[in-house]
Amino acid sequence: MCAVLVSIEHYYMLNFSESCERNKQAIAEVLSPQFSTAKSVLEIGSYSGQHAIHFCQNFSHLVWQASDVAENINALIQNLVNTKLDNFPAPKILNVIEESHWPKQQFDLIYTANTLHIMSWQAVKSFFKFLPQVSRPGTLLCIYGPFKYDGEYSSKSNAEFQVWLQERNIESGIRDFEQVNELAEHHGYKLWFDHNMPANNQLLIWQKIS
């Protein structure tokens, strides 16, 4: 169902990300069945909002709750306002370690891209700890980004990326799929989709079952 988008003008876009621009269509195509049936989405770490904008232009029925940490929220708000789309409630400040930041609403789908390797491991654990507050049985959890499997990087470039991440912040790092899946299962999510994506990334989908 995912139609080809007419490109949005991004001369005005704050925090513009080249990587988001490259991967947004590939992600939309894989998640087309999930976006087609969902009505409400919570995005953790929306940053510039490029994914949110692209997906909501393709799936106009979605109500997309964007969020990010306080330092990124003004740019995110401006970018979403400039789209003139009706899909977006006011973006929320959401630091995953702060329970009070999490919405009280439950969503059909929770989406996050390129965030788990930026967060500390403690923040990743908080992310999964508080997810049940915004989920109901059947809620889908969709995570995009690089992962290690059996302790091994999926490519030389990911190993090099790991070095760059930890030089920038020692608490960041590409996460082990097995540890992430264990956290998800502990909090009531069952993995049912693991898809190889371009540039040595994965798109993982869990479903809330309890």
PDB file of C-alpha atoms in Angstrom:
ATOM      1  CA  MET A   1       0.000   0.000   0.000  1.00  0.00           C
ATOM      2  CA  CYS A   2       2.879   2.382   0.615  1.00  0.00           C
ATOM      3  CA  ALA A   3       2.733   5.008  -2.119  1.00  0.00           C
ATOM      4  CA  VAL A   4       5.797   6.849  -3.321  1.00  0.00           C
ATOM      5  CA  LEU A   5       5.944  10.199  -1.600  1.00  0.00           C
ATOM      6  CA  VAL A   6       6.250  13.570  -3.169  1.00  0.00           C
ATOM      7  CA  SER A   7       9.393  14.842  -1.484  1.00  0.00           C
ATOM      8  CA  ILE A   8       8.854  17.424   1.240  1.00  0.00           C
ATOM      9  CA  GLU A   9      10.847  20.620   0.913  1.00  0.00           C
ATOM     10  CA  HIS A  10      13.480  20.522   3.642  1.00  0.00           C
ATOM     11  CA  TYR A  11      15.230  23.843   3.277  1.00  0.00           C
ATOM     12  CA  TYR A  12      13.478  24.910   6.501  1.00  0.00           C
ATOM     13  CA  MET A  13      13.863  21.647   8.404  1.00  0.00           C
ATOM     14  CA  LEU A  14      15.722  21.900  11.699  1.00  0.00           C
ATOM     15  CA  ASN A  15      17.984  19.019  12.794  1.00  0.00           C
ATOM     16  CA  PHE A  16      17.739  17.572   9.288  1.00  0.00           C
ATOM     17  CA  SER A  17      19.214  14.043   9.154  1.00  0.00           C
ATOM     18  CA  GLU A  18      20.633  12.554   5.964  1.00  0.00           C
ATOM     19  CA  SER A  19      20.323   9.023   7.371  1.00  0.00           C
ATOM     20  CA  CYS A  20      16.609   9.538   8.112  1.00  0.00           C
ATOM     21  CA  GLU A  21      16.138  10.778   4.579  1.00  0.00           C
ATOM     22  CA  ARG A  22      17.848   7.678   3.180  1.00  0.00           C
ATOM     23  CA  ASN A  23      16.021   5.066   5.242  1.00  0.00           C
ATOM     24  CA  LYS A  24      12.504   6.474   5.638  1.00  0.00           C
ATOM     25  CA  GLN A  25      11.030   4.919   2.494  1.00  0.00           C
ATOM     26  CA  ALA A  26      12.575   1.495   3.116  1.00  0.00           C
ATOM     27  CA  ILE A  27      11.126   1.469   6.632  1.00  0.00           C
ATOM     28  CA  ALA A  28       7.707   2.656   5.410  1.00  0.00           C
ATOM     29  CA  GLU A  29       7.565  -0.146   2.860  1.00  0.00           C
ATOM     30  CA  VAL A  30       8.337  -2.855   5.425  1.00  0.00           C
ATOM     31  CA  LEU A  31       5.931  -1.433   8.021  1.00  0.00           C
ATOM     32  CA  SER A  32       3.145  -0.763   5.523  1.00  0.00           C
ATOM     33  CA  PRO A  33       0.914  -3.615   6.848  1.00  0.00           C
ATOM     34  CA  GLN A  34       1.339  -2.426  10.435  1.00  0.00           C
ATOM     35  CA  PHE A  35       0.769   1.245   9.640  1.00  0.00           C
ATOM     36  CA  SER A  36      -2.285   0.346   7.553  1.00  0.00           C
ATOM     37  CA  THR A  37      -4.067  -1.255  10.512  1.00  0.00           C
ATOM     38  CA  ALA A  38      -2.834   0.989  13.364  1.00  0.00           C
ATOM     39  CA  LYS A  39      -4.603   4.195  14.304  1.00  0.00           C
ATOM     40  CA  SER A  40      -2.427   5.639  17.073  1.00  0.00           C
ATOM     41  CA  VAL A  41       1.377   5.684  17.184  1.00  0.00           C
ATOM     42  CA  LEU A  42       3.839   6.802  19.839  1.00  0.00           C
ATOM     43  CA  GLU A  43       7.312   7.572  18.495  1.00  0.00           C
ATOM     44  CA  ILE A  44      10.193   7.665  20.968  1.00  0.00           C
ATOM     45  CA  GLY A  45      13.049   9.899  19.853  1.00  0.00           C
ATOM     46  CA  SER A  46      11.450  11.657  16.884  1.00  0.00           C
ATOM     47  CA  TYR A  47      14.359  14.142  16.565  1.00  0.00           C
ATOM     48  CA  SER A  48      13.652  16.135  13.367  1.00  0.00           C
ATOM     49  CA  GLY A  49      10.338  14.381  12.747  1.00  0.00           C
ATOM     50  CA  GLN A  50      11.371  13.236   9.249  1.00  0.00           C
ATOM     51  CA  HIS A  51      10.125   9.680   9.804  1.00  0.00           C
ATOM     52  CA  ALA A  52       6.880  10.912  11.355  1.00  0.00           C
ATOM     53  CA  ILE A  53       6.241  13.297   8.459  1.00  0.00           C
ATOM     54  CA  HIS A  54       7.012  10.715   5.793  1.00  0.00           C
ATOM     55  CA  PHE A  55       4.889   7.990   7.347  1.00  0.00           C
ATOM     56  CA  CYS A  56       1.927  10.283   8.010  1.00  0.00           C
ATOM     57  CA  GLN A  57       1.979  11.600   4.452  1.00  0.00           C
ATOM     58  CA  ASN A  58       1.659   7.993   3.292  1.00  0.00           C
ATOM     59  CA  PHE A  59      -0.802   6.890   5.974  1.00  0.00           C
ATOM     60  CA  SER A  60      -3.090   9.858   6.551  1.00  0.00           C
ATOM     61  CA  HIS A  61      -5.304   8.006   9.059  1.00  0.00           C
ATOM     62  CA  LEU A  62      -2.499   7.730  11.633  1.00  0.00           C
ATOM     63  CA  VAL A  63      -2.516   9.898  14.744  1.00  0.00           C
ATOM     64  CA  TRP A  64       1.194  10.194  15.477  1.00  0.00           C
ATOM     65  CA  GLN A  65       2.421  11.225  18.916  1.00  0.00           C
ATOM     66  CA  ALA A  66       5.972  12.458  18.407  1.00  0.00           C
ATOM     67  CA  SER A  67       8.355  12.857  21.338  1.00  0.00           C
ATOM     68  CA  ASP A  68      11.952  13.615  22.192  1.00  0.00           C
ATOM     69  CA  VAL A  69      14.189  14.915  24.944  1.00  0.00           C
ATOM     70  CA  ALA A  70      13.830  18.573  25.894  1.00  0.00           C
ATOM     71  CA  GLU A  71      16.834  19.802  23.909  1.00  0.00           C
ATOM     72  CA  ASN A  72      15.278  18.621  20.618  1.00  0.00           C
ATOM     73  CA  ILE A  73      11.641  19.474  21.219  1.00  0.00           C
ATOM     74  CA  ASN A  74      11.504  23.031  19.812  1.00  0.00           C
ATOM     75  CA  ALA A  75      12.987  22.001  16.469  1.00  0.00           C
ATOM     76  CA  LEU A  76      10.612  19.022  16.326  1.00  0.00           C
ATOM     77  CA  ILE A  77       7.578  21.211  17.019  1.00  0.00           C
ATOM     78  CA  GLN A  78       8.601  23.698  14.323  1.00  0.00           C
ATOM     79  CA  ASN A  79       9.145  20.994  11.720  1.00  0.00           C
ATOM     80  CA  LEU A  80       5.765  19.374  12.373  1.00  0.00           C
ATOM     81  CA  VAL A  81       3.945  22.718  12.345  1.00  0.00           C
ATOM     82  CA  ASN A  82       5.511  23.533   8.985  1.00  0.00           C
ATOM     83  CA  THR A  83       4.051  20.407   7.384  1.00  0.00           C
ATOM     84  CA  LYS A  84       0.456  21.641   7.834  1.00  0.00           C
ATOM     85  CA  LEU A  85      -0.539  17.999   8.441  1.00  0.00           C
ATOM     86  CA  ASP A  86      -3.347  17.145  10.866  1.00  0.00           C
ATOM     87  CA  ASN A  87      -1.818  13.874  12.115  1.00  0.00           C
ATOM     88  CA  PHE A  88       0.202  15.318  14.971  1.00  0.00           C
ATOM     89  CA  PRO A  89      -0.852  16.167  18.534  1.00  0.00           C
ATOM     90  CA  ALA A  90       1.599  18.480  20.263  1.00  0.00           C
ATOM     91  CA  PRO A  91       4.963  16.685  20.550  1.00  0.00           C
ATOM     92  CA  LYS A  92       5.874  15.627  24.078  1.00  0.00           C
ATOM     93  CA  ILE A  93       9.094  15.963  26.017  1.00  0.00           C
ATOM     94  CA  LEU A  94       9.971  12.376  26.836  1.00  0.00           C
ATOM     95  CA  ASN A  95      13.126  11.238  28.586  1.00  0.00           C
ATOM     96  CA  VAL A  96      12.678   7.475  28.826  1.00  0.00           C
ATOM     97  CA  ILE A  97      14.116   7.268  32.356  1.00  0.00           C
ATOM     98  CA  GLU A  98      11.457   9.645  33.732  1.00  0.00           C
ATOM     99  CA  GLU A  99       8.249   7.750  34.457  1.00  0.00           C
ATOM    100  CA  SER A 100       6.257  11.003  34.658  1.00  0.00           C
ATOM    101  CA  HIS A 101       7.198  11.867  31.048  1.00  0.00           C
ATOM    102  CA  TRP A 102       5.451   8.832  29.601  1.00  0.00           C
ATOM    103  CA  PRO A 103       1.953   9.460  28.189  1.00  0.00           C
ATOM    104  CA  LYS A 104      -1.069   8.128  30.043  1.00  0.00           C
ATOM    105  CA  GLN A 105      -2.591   6.979  26.745  1.00  0.00           C
ATOM    106  CA  GLN A 106      -2.170   3.482  25.300  1.00  0.00           C
ATOM    107  CA  PHE A 107      -1.219   3.194  21.635  1.00  0.00           C
ATOM    108  CA  ASP A 108      -1.703   0.695  18.808  1.00  0.00           C
ATOM    109  CA  LEU A 109       1.955   0.932  17.786  1.00  0.00           C
ATOM    110  CA  ILE A 110       5.158   2.196  19.410  1.00  0.00           C
ATOM    111  CA  TYR A 111       7.990   3.147  17.072  1.00  0.00           C
ATOM    112  CA  THR A 112      11.586   4.143  17.621  1.00  0.00           C
ATOM    113  CA  ALA A 113      14.539   4.393  15.241  1.00  0.00           C
ATOM    114  CA  ASN A 114      18.257   4.730  15.926  1.00  0.00           C
ATOM    115  CA  THR A 115      17.798   5.335  19.639  1.00  0.00           C
ATOM    116  CA  LEU A 116      18.794   2.221  21.591  1.00  0.00           C
ATOM    117  CA  HIS A 117      22.460   2.561  20.625  1.00  0.00           C
ATOM    118  CA  ILE A 118      22.453   6.234  21.658  1.00  0.00           C
ATOM    119  CA  MET A 119      20.862   5.609  25.071  1.00  0.00           C
ATOM    120  CA  SER A 120      22.804   4.197  27.995  1.00  0.00           C
ATOM    121  CA  TRP A 121      22.016   0.572  28.841  1.00  0.00           C
ATOM    122  CA  GLN A 122      20.250   1.821  31.981  1.00  0.00           C
ATOM    123  CA  ALA A 123      18.039   4.001  29.774  1.00  0.00           C
ATOM    124  CA  VAL A 124      17.302   1.016  27.516  1.00  0.00           C
ATOM    125  CA  LYS A 125      16.142  -0.905  30.583  1.00  0.00           C
ATOM    126  CA  SER A 126      13.946   2.038  31.622  1.00  0.00           C
ATOM    127  CA  PHE A 127      12.536   2.207  28.104  1.00  0.00           C
ATOM    128  CA  PHE A 128      11.289  -1.379  28.366  1.00  0.00           C
ATOM    129  CA  LYS A 129      10.209  -0.982  31.988  1.00  0.00           C
ATOM    130  CA  PHE A 130       7.788   1.833  31.138  1.00  0.00           C
ATOM    131  CA  LEU A 131       6.566   0.541  27.763  1.00  0.00           C
ATOM    132  CA  PRO A 132       3.683  -1.430  29.351  1.00  0.00           C
ATOM    133  CA  GLN A 133       2.199   1.891  30.517  1.00  0.00           C
ATOM    134  CA  VAL A 134       1.584   2.906  26.895  1.00  0.00           C
ATOM    135  CA  SER A 135       0.660  -0.557  25.591  1.00  0.00           C
ATOM    136  CA  ARG A 136      -2.359  -2.821  25.594  1.00  0.00           C
ATOM    137  CA  PRO A 137      -2.519  -6.492  24.560  1.00  0.00           C
ATOM    138  CA  GLY A 138      -1.811  -6.467  20.837  1.00  0.00           C
ATOM    139  CA  THR A 139       0.227  -3.262  20.777  1.00  0.00           C
ATOM    140  CA  LEU A 140       3.158  -3.521  18.373  1.00  0.00           C
ATOM    141  CA  LEU A 141       6.671  -2.386  19.283  1.00  0.00           C
ATOM    142  CA  CYS A 142       8.801  -1.529  16.228  1.00  0.00           C
ATOM    143  CA  ILE A 143      12.515  -0.818  16.680  1.00  0.00           C
ATOM    144  CA  TYR A 144      14.894   0.112  13.866  1.00  0.00           C
ATOM    145  CA  GLY A 145      18.671   0.256  14.131  1.00  0.00           C
ATOM    146  CA  PRO A 146      21.893  -1.778  14.298  1.00  0.00           C
ATOM    147  CA  PHE A 147      22.207  -4.828  16.564  1.00  0.00           C
ATOM    148  CA  LYS A 148      24.765  -7.470  17.437  1.00  0.00           C
ATOM    149  CA  TYR A 149      23.824 -11.160  17.282  1.00  0.00           C
ATOM    150  CA  ASP A 150      25.616 -13.724  19.456  1.00  0.00           C
ATOM    151  CA  GLY A 151      27.980 -10.915  20.417  1.00  0.00           C
ATOM    152  CA  GLU A 152      29.052 -10.345  16.805  1.00  0.00           C
ATOM    153  CA  TYR A 153      28.659  -7.223  14.686  1.00  0.00           C
ATOM    154  CA  SER A 154      26.769  -7.743  11.455  1.00  0.00           C
ATOM    155  CA  SER A 155      29.389  -5.843   9.468  1.00  0.00           C
ATOM    156  CA  LYS A 156      32.797  -4.207   9.715  1.00  0.00           C
ATOM    157  CA  SER A 157      31.114  -0.810   9.392  1.00  0.00           C
ATOM    158  CA  ASN A 158      28.980  -1.529  12.465  1.00  0.00           C
ATOM    159  CA  ALA A 159      32.106  -2.450  14.435  1.00  0.00           C
ATOM    160  CA  GLU A 160      33.632   0.860  13.370  1.00  0.00           C
ATOM    161  CA  PHE A 161      30.407   2.644  14.283  1.00  0.00           C
ATOM    162  CA  GLN A 162      30.631   1.127  17.766  1.00  0.00           C
ATOM    163  CA  VAL A 163      34.079   2.677  18.239  1.00  0.00           C
ATOM    164  CA  TRP A 164      32.738   6.073  17.150  1.00  0.00           C
ATOM    165  CA  LEU A 165      29.738   5.779  19.491  1.00  0.00           C
ATOM    166  CA  GLN A 166      31.843   4.988  22.528  1.00  0.00           C
ATOM    167  CA  GLU A 167      34.383   7.696  21.780  1.00  0.00           C
ATOM    168  CA  ARG A 168      31.443  10.091  21.795  1.00  0.00           C
ATOM    169  CA  ASN A 169      29.799   8.586  24.904  1.00  0.00           C
ATOM    170  CA  ILE A 170      31.103   5.502  26.685  1.00  0.00           C
ATOM    171  CA  GLU A 171      27.538   4.574  27.733  1.00  0.00           C
ATOM    172  CA  SER A 172      26.322   4.371  24.133  1.00  0.00           C
ATOM    173  CA  GLY A 173      26.779   1.286  21.999  1.00  0.00           C
ATOM    174  CA  ILE A 174      25.224  -1.169  19.573  1.00  0.00           C
ATOM    175  CA  ARG A 175      23.031  -3.477  21.651  1.00  0.00           C
ATOM    176  CA  ASP A 176      23.008  -7.247  21.740  1.00  0.00           C
ATOM    177  CA  PHE A 177      19.782  -8.528  20.211  1.00  0.00           C
ATOM    178  CA  GLU A 178      19.553 -11.336  22.764  1.00  0.00           C
ATOM    179  CA  GLN A 179      19.709  -8.930  25.724  1.00  0.00           C
ATOM    180  CA  VAL A 180      17.147  -6.599  24.167  1.00  0.00           C
ATOM    181  CA  ASN A 181      14.817  -9.487  23.367  1.00  0.00           C
ATOM    182  CA  GLU A 182      15.146 -10.752  26.939  1.00  0.00           C
ATOM    183  CA  LEU A 183      14.061  -7.341  28.241  1.00  0.00           C
ATOM    184  CA  ALA A 184      11.125  -7.274  25.831  1.00  0.00           C
ATOM    185  CA  GLU A 185       9.975 -10.741  26.843  1.00  0.00           C
ATOM    186  CA  HIS A 186      10.317  -9.887  30.539  1.00  0.00           C
ATOM    187  CA  HIS A 187       7.870  -7.019  30.072  1.00  0.00           C
ATOM    188  CA  GLY A 188       5.331  -9.030  28.082  1.00  0.00           C
ATOM    189  CA  TYR A 189       6.362  -8.579  24.431  1.00  0.00           C
ATOM    190  CA  LYS A 190       6.855 -11.456  22.004  1.00  0.00           C
ATOM    191  CA  LEU A 191       9.118 -11.126  18.968  1.00  0.00           C
ATOM    192  CA  TRP A 192       7.460 -12.023  15.687  1.00  0.00           C
ATOM    193  CA  PHE A 193       9.464 -10.159  13.038  1.00  0.00           C
ATOM    194  CA  ASP A 194      13.177  -9.564  12.447  1.00  0.00           C
ATOM    195  CA  HIS A 195      13.921  -8.030   9.058  1.00  0.00           C
ATOM    196  CA  ASN A 196      17.306  -7.196   7.525  1.00  0.00           C
ATOM    197  CA  MET A 197      17.410  -3.580   6.346  1.00  0.00           C
ATOM    198  CA  PRO A 198      19.858  -1.595   4.206  1.00  0.00           C
ATOM    199  CA  ALA A 199      23.093  -0.278   5.717  1.00  0.00           C
ATOM    200  CA  ASN A 200      23.372  -3.214   8.161  1.00  0.00           C
ATOM    201  CA  ASN A 201      20.334  -2.281  10.233  1.00  0.00           C
ATOM    202  CA  GLN A 202      17.439  -4.376  11.506  1.00  0.00           C
ATOM    203  CA  LEU A 203      13.738  -3.741  11.843  1.00  0.00           C
ATOM    204  CA  LEU A 204      12.378  -5.678  14.811  1.00  0.00           C
ATOM    205  CA  ILE A 205       8.715  -6.015  15.767  1.00  0.00           C
ATOM    206  CA  TRP A 206       7.381  -7.340  19.054  1.00  0.00           C
ATOM    207  CA  GLN A 207       3.757  -7.650  20.112  1.00  0.00           C
ATOM    208  CA  LYS A 208       2.413  -7.096  23.635  1.00  0.00           C
ATOM    209  CA  ILE A 209       0.850 -10.367  24.712  1.00  0.00           C
ATOM    210  CA  SER A 210       0.289  -9.862  28.455  1.00  0.00           C
TER     211      SER A 210
END
